[in-house]
Coordinates of C-alpha atoms in Angstrom, one line a residue:
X640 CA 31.6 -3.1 27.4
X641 CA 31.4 -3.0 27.2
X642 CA 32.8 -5.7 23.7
X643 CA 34.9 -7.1 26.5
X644 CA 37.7 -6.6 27.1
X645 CA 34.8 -8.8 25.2
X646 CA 31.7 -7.5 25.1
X647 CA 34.4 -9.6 24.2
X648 CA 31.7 -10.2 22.8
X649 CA 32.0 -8.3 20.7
X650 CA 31.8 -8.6 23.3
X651 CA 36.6 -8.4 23.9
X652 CA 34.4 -8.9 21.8
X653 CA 33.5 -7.9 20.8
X654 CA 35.5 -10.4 23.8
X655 CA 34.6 -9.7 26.1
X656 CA 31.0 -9.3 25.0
X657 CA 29.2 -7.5 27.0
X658 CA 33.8 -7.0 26.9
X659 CA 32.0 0.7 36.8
X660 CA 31.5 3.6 41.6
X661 CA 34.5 1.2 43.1
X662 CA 37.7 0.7 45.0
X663 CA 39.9 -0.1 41.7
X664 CA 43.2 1.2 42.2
X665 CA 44.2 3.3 39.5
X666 CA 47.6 2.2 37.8
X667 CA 50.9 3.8 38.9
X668 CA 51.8 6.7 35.9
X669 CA 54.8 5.8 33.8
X670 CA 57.7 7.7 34.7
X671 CA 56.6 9.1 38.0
X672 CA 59.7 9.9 39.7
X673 CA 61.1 11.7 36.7
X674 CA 58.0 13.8 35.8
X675 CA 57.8 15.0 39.2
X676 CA 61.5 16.4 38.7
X677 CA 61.1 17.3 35.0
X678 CA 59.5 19.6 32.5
X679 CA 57.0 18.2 30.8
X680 CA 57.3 18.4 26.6
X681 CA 54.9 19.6 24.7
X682 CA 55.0 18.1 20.9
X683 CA 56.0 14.8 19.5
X684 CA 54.7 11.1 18.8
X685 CA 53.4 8.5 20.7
X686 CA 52.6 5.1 19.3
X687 CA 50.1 2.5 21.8
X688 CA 49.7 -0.8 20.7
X689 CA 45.9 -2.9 21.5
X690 CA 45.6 -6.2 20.6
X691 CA 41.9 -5.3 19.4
X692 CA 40.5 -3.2 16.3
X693 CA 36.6 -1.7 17.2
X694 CA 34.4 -3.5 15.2
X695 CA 32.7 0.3 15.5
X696 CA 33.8 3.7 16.5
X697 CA 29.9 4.6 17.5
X698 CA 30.1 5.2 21.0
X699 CA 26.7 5.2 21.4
X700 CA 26.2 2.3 19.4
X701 CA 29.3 0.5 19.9
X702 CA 29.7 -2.0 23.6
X703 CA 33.7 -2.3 23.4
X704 CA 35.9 -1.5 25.5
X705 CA 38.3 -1.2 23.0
X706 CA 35.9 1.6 21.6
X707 CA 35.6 3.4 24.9
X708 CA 39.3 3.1 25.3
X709 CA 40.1 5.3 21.9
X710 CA 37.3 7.4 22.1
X711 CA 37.9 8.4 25.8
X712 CA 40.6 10.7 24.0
X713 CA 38.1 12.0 21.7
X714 CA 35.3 12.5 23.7
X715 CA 34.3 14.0 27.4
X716 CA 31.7 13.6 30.0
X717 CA 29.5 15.3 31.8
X718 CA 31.4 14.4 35.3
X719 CA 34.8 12.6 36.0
X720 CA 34.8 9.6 38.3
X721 CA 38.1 8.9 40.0
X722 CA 40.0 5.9 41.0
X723 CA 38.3 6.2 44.7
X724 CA 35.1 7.1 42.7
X725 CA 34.5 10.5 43.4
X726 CA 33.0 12.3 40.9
X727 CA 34.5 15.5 39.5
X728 CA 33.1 18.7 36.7
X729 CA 34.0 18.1 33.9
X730 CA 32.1 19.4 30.8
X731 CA 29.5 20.0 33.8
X732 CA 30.7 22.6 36.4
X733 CA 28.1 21.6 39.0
X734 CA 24.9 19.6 39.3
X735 CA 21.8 18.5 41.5
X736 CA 20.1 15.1 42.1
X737 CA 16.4 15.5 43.2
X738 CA 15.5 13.5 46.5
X739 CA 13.7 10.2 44.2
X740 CA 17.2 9.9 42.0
X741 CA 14.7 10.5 39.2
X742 CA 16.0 14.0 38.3
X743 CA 19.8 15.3 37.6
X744 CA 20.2 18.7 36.7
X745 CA 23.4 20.2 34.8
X746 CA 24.9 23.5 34.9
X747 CA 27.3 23.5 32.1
X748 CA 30.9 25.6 31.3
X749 CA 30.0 28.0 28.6
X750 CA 33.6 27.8 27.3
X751 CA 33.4 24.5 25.3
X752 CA 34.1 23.7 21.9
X753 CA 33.1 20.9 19.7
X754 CA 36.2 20.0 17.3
X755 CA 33.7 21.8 14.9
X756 CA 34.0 25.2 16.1
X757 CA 30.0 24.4 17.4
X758 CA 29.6 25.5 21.0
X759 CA 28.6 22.7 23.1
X760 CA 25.8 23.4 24.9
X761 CA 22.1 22.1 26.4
X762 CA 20.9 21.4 23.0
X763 CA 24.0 19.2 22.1
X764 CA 23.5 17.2 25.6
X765 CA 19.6 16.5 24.5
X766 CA 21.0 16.0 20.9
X767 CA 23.2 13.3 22.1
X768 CA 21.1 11.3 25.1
X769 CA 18.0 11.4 22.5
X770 CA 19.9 9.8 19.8
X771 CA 21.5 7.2 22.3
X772 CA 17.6 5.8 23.3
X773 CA 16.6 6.5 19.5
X774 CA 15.7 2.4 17.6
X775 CA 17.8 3.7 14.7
X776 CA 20.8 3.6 16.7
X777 CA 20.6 0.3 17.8
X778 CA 22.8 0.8 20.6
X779 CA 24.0 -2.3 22.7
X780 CA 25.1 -1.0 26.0
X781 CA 25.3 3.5 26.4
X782 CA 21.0 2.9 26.6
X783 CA 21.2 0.3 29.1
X784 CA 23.4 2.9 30.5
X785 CA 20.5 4.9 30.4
X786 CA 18.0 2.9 31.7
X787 CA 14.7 4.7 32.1
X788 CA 15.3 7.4 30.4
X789 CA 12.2 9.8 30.1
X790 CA 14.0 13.0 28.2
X791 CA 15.9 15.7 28.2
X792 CA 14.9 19.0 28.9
X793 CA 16.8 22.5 28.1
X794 CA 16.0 25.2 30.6
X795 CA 18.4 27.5 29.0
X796 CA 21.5 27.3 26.8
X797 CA 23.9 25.7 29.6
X798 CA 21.3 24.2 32.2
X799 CA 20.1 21.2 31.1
X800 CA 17.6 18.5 33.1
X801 CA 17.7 14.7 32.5
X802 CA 14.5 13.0 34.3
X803 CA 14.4 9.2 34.0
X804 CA 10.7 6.7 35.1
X805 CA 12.4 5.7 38.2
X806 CA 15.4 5.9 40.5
X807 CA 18.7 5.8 38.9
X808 CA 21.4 5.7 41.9
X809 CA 24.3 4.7 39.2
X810 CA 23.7 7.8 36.6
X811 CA 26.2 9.9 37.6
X812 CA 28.9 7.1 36.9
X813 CA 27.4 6.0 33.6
X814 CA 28.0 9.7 32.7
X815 CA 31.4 9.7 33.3
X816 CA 32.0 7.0 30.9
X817 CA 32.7 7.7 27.1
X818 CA 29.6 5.8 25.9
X819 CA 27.7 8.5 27.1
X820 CA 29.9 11.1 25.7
X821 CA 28.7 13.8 23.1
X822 CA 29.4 14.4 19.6
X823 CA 28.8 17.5 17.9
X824 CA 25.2 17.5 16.5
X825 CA 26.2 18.9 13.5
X826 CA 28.2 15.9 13.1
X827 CA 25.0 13.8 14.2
X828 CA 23.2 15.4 11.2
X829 CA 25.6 14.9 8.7
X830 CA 26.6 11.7 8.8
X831 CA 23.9 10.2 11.0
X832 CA 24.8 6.0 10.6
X833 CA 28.3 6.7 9.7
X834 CA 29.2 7.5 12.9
X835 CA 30.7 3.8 13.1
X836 CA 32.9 4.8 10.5
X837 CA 35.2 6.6 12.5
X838 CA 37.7 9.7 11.4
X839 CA 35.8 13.0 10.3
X840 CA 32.7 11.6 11.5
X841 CA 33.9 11.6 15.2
X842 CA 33.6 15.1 16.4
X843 CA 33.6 15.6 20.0
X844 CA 35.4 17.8 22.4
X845 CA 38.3 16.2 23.3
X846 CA 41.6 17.0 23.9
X847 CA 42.0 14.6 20.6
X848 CA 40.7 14.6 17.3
X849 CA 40.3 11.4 15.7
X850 CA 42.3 12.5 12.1
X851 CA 42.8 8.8 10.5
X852 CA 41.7 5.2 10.6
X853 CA 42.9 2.5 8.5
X854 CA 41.1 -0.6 8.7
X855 CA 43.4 -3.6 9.9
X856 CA 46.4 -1.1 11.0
X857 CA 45.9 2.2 12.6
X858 CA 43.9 5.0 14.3
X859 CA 45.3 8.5 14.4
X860 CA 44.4 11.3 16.4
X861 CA 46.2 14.8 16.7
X862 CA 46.1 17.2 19.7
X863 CA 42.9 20.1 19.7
X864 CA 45.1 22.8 20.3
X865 CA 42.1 24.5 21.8
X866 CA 41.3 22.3 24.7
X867 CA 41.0 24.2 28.2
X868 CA 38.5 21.9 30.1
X869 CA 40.1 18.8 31.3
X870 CA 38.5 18.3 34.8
X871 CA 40.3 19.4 38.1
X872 CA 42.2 16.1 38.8
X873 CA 44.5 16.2 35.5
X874 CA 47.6 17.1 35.8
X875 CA 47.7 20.0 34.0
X876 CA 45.3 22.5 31.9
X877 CA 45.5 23.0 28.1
X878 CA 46.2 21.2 25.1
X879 CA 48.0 17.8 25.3
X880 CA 51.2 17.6 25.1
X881 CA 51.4 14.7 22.7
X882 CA 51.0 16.5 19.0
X883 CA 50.1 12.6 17.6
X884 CA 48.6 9.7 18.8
X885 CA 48.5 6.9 16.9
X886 CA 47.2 3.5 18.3
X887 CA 48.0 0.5 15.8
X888 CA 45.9 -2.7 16.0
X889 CA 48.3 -6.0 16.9
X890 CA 46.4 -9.1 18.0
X891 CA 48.7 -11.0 18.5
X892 CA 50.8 -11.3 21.8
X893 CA 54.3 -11.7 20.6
X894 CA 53.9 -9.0 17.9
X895 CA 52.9 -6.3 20.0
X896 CA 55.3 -7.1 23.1
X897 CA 58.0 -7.9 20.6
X898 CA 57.3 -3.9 19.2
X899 CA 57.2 -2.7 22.9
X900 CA 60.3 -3.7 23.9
X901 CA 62.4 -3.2 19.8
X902 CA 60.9 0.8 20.3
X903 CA 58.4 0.3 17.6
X904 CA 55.5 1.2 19.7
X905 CA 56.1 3.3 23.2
X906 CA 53.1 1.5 25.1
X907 CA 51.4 -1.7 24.6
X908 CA 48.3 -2.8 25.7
X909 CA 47.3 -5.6 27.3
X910 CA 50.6 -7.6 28.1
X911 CA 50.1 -10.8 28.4
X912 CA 50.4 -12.3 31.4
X913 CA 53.7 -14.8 30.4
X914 CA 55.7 -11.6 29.9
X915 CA 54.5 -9.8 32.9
X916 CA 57.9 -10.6 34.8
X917 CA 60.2 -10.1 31.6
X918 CA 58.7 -6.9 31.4
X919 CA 58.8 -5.8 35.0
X920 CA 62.7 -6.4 34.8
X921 CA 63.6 -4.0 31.5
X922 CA 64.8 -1.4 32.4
X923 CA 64.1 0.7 29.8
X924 CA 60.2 -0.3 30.2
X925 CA 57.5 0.1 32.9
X926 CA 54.4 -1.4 33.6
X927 CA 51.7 0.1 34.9
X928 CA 48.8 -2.3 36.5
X929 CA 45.2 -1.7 37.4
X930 CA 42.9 -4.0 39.2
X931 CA 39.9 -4.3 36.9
X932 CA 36.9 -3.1 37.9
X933 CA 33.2 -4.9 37.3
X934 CA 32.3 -8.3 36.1
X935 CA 35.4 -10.9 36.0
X936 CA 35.4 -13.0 32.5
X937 CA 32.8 -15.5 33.3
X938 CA 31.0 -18.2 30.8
X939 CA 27.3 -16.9 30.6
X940 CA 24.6 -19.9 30.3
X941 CA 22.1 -19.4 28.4
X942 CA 18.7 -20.9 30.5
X943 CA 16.5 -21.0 27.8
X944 CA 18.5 -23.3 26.1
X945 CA 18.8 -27.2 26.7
X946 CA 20.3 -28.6 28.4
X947 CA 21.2 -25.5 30.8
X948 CA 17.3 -24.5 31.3
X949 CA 17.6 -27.2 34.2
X950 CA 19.8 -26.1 37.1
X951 CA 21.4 -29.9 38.2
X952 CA 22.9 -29.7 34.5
X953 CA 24.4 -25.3 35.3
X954 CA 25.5 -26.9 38.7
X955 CA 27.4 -29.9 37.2
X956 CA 29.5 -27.6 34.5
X957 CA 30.1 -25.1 37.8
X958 CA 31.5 -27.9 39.8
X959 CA 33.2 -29.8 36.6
X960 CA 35.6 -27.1 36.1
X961 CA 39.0 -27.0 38.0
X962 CA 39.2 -23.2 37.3
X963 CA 41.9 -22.6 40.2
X964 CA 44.5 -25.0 37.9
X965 CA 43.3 -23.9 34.6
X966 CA 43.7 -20.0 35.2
X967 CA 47.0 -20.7 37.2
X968 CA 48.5 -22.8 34.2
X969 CA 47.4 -20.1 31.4
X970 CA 48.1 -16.8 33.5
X971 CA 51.0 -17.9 35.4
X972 CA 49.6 -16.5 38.7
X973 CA 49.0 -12.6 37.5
X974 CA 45.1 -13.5 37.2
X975 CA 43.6 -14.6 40.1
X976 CA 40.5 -17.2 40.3
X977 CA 37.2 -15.4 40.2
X978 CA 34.3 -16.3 42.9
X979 CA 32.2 -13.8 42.0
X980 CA 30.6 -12.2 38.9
X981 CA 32.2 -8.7 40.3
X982 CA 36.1 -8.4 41.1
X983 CA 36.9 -7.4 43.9
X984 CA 37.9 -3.9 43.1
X985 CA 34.8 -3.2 42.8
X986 CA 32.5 -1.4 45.7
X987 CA 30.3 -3.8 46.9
X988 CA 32.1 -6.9 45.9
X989 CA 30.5 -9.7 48.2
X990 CA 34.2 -11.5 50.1
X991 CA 32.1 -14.0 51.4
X992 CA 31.6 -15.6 47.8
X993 CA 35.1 -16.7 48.0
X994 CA 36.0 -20.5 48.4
X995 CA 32.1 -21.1 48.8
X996 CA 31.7 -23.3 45.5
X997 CA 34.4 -24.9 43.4
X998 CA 35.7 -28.0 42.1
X999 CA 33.9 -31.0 42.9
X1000 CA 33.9 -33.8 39.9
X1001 CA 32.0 -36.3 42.5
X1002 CA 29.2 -33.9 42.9
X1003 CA 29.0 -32.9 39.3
X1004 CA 28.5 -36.3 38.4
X1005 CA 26.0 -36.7 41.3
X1006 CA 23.9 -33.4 39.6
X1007 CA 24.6 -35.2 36.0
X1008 CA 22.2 -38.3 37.2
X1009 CA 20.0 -36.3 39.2
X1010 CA 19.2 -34.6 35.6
X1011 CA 18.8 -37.9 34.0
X1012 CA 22.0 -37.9 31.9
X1013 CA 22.8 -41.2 33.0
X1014 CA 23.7 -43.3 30.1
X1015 CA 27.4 -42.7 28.5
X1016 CA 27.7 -43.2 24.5
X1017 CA 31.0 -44.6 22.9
X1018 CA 33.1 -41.9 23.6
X1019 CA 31.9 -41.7 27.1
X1020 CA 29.5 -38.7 26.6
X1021 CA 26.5 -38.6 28.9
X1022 CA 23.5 -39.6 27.0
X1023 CA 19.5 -39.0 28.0
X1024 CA 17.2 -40.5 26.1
X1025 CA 19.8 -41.6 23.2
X1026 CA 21.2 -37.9 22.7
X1027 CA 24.2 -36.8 24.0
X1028 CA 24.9 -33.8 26.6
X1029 CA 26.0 -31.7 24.0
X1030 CA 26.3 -27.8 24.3
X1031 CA 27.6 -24.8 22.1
X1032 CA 29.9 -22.1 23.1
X1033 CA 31.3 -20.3 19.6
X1034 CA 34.5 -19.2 19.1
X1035 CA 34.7 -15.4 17.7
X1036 CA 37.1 -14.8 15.2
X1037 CA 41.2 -15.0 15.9
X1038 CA 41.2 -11.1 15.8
X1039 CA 38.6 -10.8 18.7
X1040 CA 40.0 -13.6 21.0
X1041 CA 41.9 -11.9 23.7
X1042 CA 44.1 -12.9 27.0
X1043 CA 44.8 -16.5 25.6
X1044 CA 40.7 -17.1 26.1
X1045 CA 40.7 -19.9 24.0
X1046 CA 43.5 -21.7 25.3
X1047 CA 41.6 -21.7 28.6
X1048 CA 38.5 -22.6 26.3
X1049 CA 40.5 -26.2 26.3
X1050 CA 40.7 -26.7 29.4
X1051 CA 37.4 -26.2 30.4
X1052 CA 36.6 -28.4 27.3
X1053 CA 38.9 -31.0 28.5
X1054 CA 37.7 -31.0 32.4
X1055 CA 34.0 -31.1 31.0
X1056 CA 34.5 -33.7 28.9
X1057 CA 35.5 -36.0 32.0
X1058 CA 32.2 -35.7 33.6
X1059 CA 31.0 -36.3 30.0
X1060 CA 29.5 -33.0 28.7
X1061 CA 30.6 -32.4 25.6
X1062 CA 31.1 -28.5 24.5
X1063 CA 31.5 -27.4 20.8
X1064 CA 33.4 -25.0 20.1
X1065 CA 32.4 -23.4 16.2
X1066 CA 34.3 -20.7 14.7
X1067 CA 31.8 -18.2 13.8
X1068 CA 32.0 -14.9 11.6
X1069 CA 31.5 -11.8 13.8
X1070 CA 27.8 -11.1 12.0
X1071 CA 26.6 -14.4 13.1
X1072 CA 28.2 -14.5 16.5
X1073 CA 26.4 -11.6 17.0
X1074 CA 23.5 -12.3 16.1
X1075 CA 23.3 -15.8 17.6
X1076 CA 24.8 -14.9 21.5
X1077 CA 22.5 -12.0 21.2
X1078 CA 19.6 -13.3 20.2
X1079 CA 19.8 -16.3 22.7
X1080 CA 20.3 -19.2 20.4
X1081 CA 23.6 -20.3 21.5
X1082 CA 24.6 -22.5 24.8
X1083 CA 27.0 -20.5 26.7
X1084 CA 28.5 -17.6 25.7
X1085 CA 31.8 -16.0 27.5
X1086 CA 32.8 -11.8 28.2
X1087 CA 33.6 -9.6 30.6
X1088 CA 32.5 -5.9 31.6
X1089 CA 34.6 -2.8 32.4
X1090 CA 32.7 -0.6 34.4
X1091 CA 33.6 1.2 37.8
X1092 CA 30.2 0.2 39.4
X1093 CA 28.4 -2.5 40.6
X1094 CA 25.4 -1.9 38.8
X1095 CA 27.0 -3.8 36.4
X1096 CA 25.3 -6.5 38.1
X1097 CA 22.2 -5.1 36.9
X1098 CA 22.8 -5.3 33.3
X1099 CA 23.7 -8.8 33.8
X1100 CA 21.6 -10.4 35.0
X1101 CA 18.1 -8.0 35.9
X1102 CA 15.5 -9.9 33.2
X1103 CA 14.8 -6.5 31.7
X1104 CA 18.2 -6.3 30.4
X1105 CA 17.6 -8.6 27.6
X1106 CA 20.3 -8.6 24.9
X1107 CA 17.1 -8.8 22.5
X1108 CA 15.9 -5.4 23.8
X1109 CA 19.7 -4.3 23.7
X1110 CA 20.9 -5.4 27.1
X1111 CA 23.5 -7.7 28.2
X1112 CA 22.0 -10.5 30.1
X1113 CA 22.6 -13.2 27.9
X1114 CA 21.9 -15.9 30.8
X1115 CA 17.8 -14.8 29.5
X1116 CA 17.0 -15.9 33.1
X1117 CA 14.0 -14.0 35.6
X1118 CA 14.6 -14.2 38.8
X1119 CA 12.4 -12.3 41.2
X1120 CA 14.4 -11.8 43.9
X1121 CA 17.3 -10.5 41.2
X1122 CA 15.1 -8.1 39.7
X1123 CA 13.7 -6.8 43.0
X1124 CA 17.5 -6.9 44.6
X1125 CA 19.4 -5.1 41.6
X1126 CA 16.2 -2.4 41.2
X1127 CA 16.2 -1.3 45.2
X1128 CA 20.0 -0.8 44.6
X1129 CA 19.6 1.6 41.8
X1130 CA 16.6 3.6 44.6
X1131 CA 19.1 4.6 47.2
X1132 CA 22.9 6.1 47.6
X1133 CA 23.0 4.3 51.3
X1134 CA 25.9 2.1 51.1
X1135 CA 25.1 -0.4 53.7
X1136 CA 21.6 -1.0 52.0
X1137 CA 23.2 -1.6 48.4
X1138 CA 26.3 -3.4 49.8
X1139 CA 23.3 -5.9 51.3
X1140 CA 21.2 -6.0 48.1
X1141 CA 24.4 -6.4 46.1
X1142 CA 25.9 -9.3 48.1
X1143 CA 22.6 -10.8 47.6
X1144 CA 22.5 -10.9 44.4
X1145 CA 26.1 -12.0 43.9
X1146 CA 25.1 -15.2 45.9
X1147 CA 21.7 -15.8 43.9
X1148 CA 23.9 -15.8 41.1
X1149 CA 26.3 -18.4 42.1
X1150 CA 23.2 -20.3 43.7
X1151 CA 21.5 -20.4 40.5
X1152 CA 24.7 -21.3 38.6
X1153 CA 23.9 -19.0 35.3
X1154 CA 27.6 -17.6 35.2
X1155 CA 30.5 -19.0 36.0
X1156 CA 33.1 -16.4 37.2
X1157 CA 36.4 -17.7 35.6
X1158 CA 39.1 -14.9 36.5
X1159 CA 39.9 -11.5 37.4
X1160 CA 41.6 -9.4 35.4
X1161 CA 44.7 -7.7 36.3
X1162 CA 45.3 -5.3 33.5
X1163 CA 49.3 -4.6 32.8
X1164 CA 50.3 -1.3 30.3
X1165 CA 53.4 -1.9 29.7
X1166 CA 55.3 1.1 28.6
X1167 CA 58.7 3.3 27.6
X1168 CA 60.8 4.2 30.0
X1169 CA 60.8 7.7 28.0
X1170 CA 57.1 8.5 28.7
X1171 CA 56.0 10.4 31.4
X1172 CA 52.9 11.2 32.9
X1173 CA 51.0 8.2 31.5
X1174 CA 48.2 7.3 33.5
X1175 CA 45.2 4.4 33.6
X1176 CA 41.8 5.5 34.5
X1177 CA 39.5 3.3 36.6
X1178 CA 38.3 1.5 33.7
X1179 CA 42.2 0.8 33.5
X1180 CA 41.8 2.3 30.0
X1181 CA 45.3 4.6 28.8
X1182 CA 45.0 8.2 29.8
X1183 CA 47.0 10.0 27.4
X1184 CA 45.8 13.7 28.1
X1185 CA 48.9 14.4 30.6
X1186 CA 51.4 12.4 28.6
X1187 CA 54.4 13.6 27.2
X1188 CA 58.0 12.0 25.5
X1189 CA 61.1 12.9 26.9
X1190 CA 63.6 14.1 24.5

């Protein structure tokens, strides 16, 4: 995330961990009124401000949203999904879906360029998907993107067939996304595993090319001056009409709002939620907002860890937690209370989720004894068998933590502590948190997904999406009816038989109590009153392709 806005994981994560076709609504464009009066301006400098550096610029290896976020400039897809999520040529100018959903068949423009000077072509498309499902890769979310990949085949130079082991319903959205993007295979072959590294190792098509990066600061990219294939719903054709973009990394809130609004940086992304209002009333700024699309932040038990392998135990923390005053005291009302793992912007979110499970301190108590934790030790911790109801959620490093995450971390703590579970909260070293969400030794674990499809609730919770095998179902649970439910949905493009299997499994979810849906996220850009033409897509990621500075 995909890490969040985790994979916040690294997940934003690398935080949201894990940090989508739906309803989002795509984000008004800075400077509307005026760009539809005005000349755009080609040339000049635009500075964005994130409040998270990629831990890697691999898209194919890399599950950040942060990631996909840059690299969206660098790299194109085969199709463009819009905000409603119809799906647009891109770097394809047509294709075919066999009857089973098992075959999709590109016909490709035979005017693109890699930054390079390589033509892209069928080869480059095999090239790319191969090395995406390839072990050496190791890559944490474009394979789950994947799925059941069989190959690649290349019937001539620009018609190309993918053929996956069984249906795939959500491909042609997972190819619109930047993990599944395509770098030149000469680049491929040159610098193979330092494709994380960034600069002259990312070479894709792009109306960008990614010139710089300096750890802890800066990215750079410069305009490809021969771009000509942005897809049919951009603005305009051509290069972009930024020269330079450079997107500097400021974690913390006040620094990067504080450079919005002095005219250090002309956009800044996210905006925290206290300043939502103070920006909204500068006139010399805008903000742009998007309804997030996929899974809301949520804490993620892990069931193969005690206590959480029993359910009374998930139940008790699901009905221990105020969330409703908790989000509405950290996000000051612009996040609203999740019910379900999706948001409702996304296509198939399940309404009926909402107000059917929430605070209830009586009843988590009730689920505490039921489990057994019925003795209380000194400092009025639940106790079973003279150990304490103890469980670990690690804290990522400062840099990671987005959207004041830990700050609601304390509350949760706090509320949990009155029905006396206690939680831990251990600062760990990226490396380790890694390694210990991923590979299921740690408690609970906490992200969220950007993705314009609900078949994000496959790769969250379908038991063959095991973080261990690369996936992101870090709840490690099997459920039958999950699996069946979230497989069927991926058979068939009806919409009233995936709405059905989709609600389903949004219910199962809550039933089962293995996430916790915390909030949704509504994403704000804010931005110079000087920009035009700014735009988010629905992954509410910056769109800088149509952008320009007025002089």
């Amino acid at each position: 995330m995909p890490f969040d806005r985790s994979r916040a994981l690294v997940l934003t994560a690398v935080g949201s961990l894990f940090l989508a076709a739906c309803s989002s609504s795509a984000g008004t464009g800075a400077g509307q009124n005026a760009a539809a009066t005005a000349k755009p301006v080609s040339g000049g400098s635009l500075t964005y401000a994130v409040d998270t550096e990629p831990v890697s610029f691999d898209i194919h290896a890399s599950p950040q949203d942060i990631t996909g976020n840059i690299q969206r400039n660098v790299f194109d897809s085969l199709v463009y999904q819009d905000a409603k999520g119809t799906f647009h040529p891109w770097l394809a100018k047509k294709w075919t879906v066999s009857d089973d959903l098992k075959t999709f068949t590109f016909h490709l423009r035979d005017d693109v360029t890699f930054h390079d000077g390589t033509p892209f072509n069928a080869e480059a498309v095999k090239a790319n998907f191969d090395r995406i499902v390839a072990p050496a890769t190791k890559s944490q979310y474009a394979a789950s993107l994947l799925g059941p990949y069989k190959g690649t085949t290349v019937v001539d130079d620009h018609t190309v067939k993918v053929t996956f082991s069984s249906p795939v319903a959500s491909f042609l959205q997972a190819a619109s996304t930047p993990y599944l993007g395509f770098y030149s295979p000469a680049a491929i072959k040159k610098y193979g595993g330092k494709l994380s590294a960034g600069g002259a190792a990312d070479v894709g098509t792009g109306p960008f090319k990614f010139t710089s990066y300096t750890k802890g600061q800066s990215v750079t990219l410069t305009r490809n001056p021969d771009y000509k294939w942005a897809p049919d719903t951009a603005a305009h054709q051509g290069a972009a009409y930024l020269q330079t973009l450079t997107i500097r990394f400021l974690s913390q809130d006040a620094t990067r709002v504080g450079a919005l609004t002095s005219g250090q940086v002309q956009a800044a992304d996210p905006i925290p939620p206290a300043d939502v209002k103070t920006l909204k009333a500068n006139q010399s700024l805008q903000a742009i907002t998007t309804d997030a699309p996929g899974a809301n932040y949520a804490l993620v038990l892990n069931t193969t860890q005690k206590p959480l392998d029993d359910i009374n135990v998930r139940r008790a923390i699901q009905s221990g937690i105020d969330i409703d005053t908790a989000v509405k005291s950290v996000y000051f009302g612009v996040y609203k209370r999740a019910w379900s793992p999706i948001s409702p912007s996304t296509q198939f979110y399940d309404k009926s989720t909402e107000n059917s499970w929430g605070y209830d301190p009586d009843k988590a108590n009730a689920y505490l004894d039921k489990a057994g934790w019925t003795g209380r030790d000194s400092e009025g911790y639940r106790t079973k068998d003279g150990k304490r109801l103890s469980i670990e959620w690690p804290l990522m490093p400062q840099e990671y933590i987005r959207e004041q995450r830990d700050t609601l971390g304390q509350a949760i703590q706090a509320d949990l502590k009155k029905i006396g579970v206690e939680i831990k909260r251990p600062r760990l070293d990226i490396g380790t948190y890694i390694q210990k969400v991923y590979g299921g030794k740690e408690g609970i674990a906490d992200y969220s997904w950007a993705r314009n499809d609900a078949d994000v609730l496959r790769l969250y919770f379908n038991s063959a999406s095991s973080p261990l095998k690369g996936g992101q179902n870090a709840t490690f649970h099997k459920d039958a009816d999950i699996d069946k439910w979230t497989e069927q949905a991926q058979a068939t493009l009806d919409a009233t038989t995936r709405a059905k299997l989709y609600a389903e499994t949004q219910k199962k979810v809550i039933d089962l109590a293995t996430e916790i849906p915390l909030y949704v996220r509504t994403a704000t850009l804010g931005v110079s009153a000087k920009v035009h033409g700014l735009k988010t897509d629905p992954n509410t990621w910056a769109n800088f392709y149509d952008a320009w500075i007025a002089k």
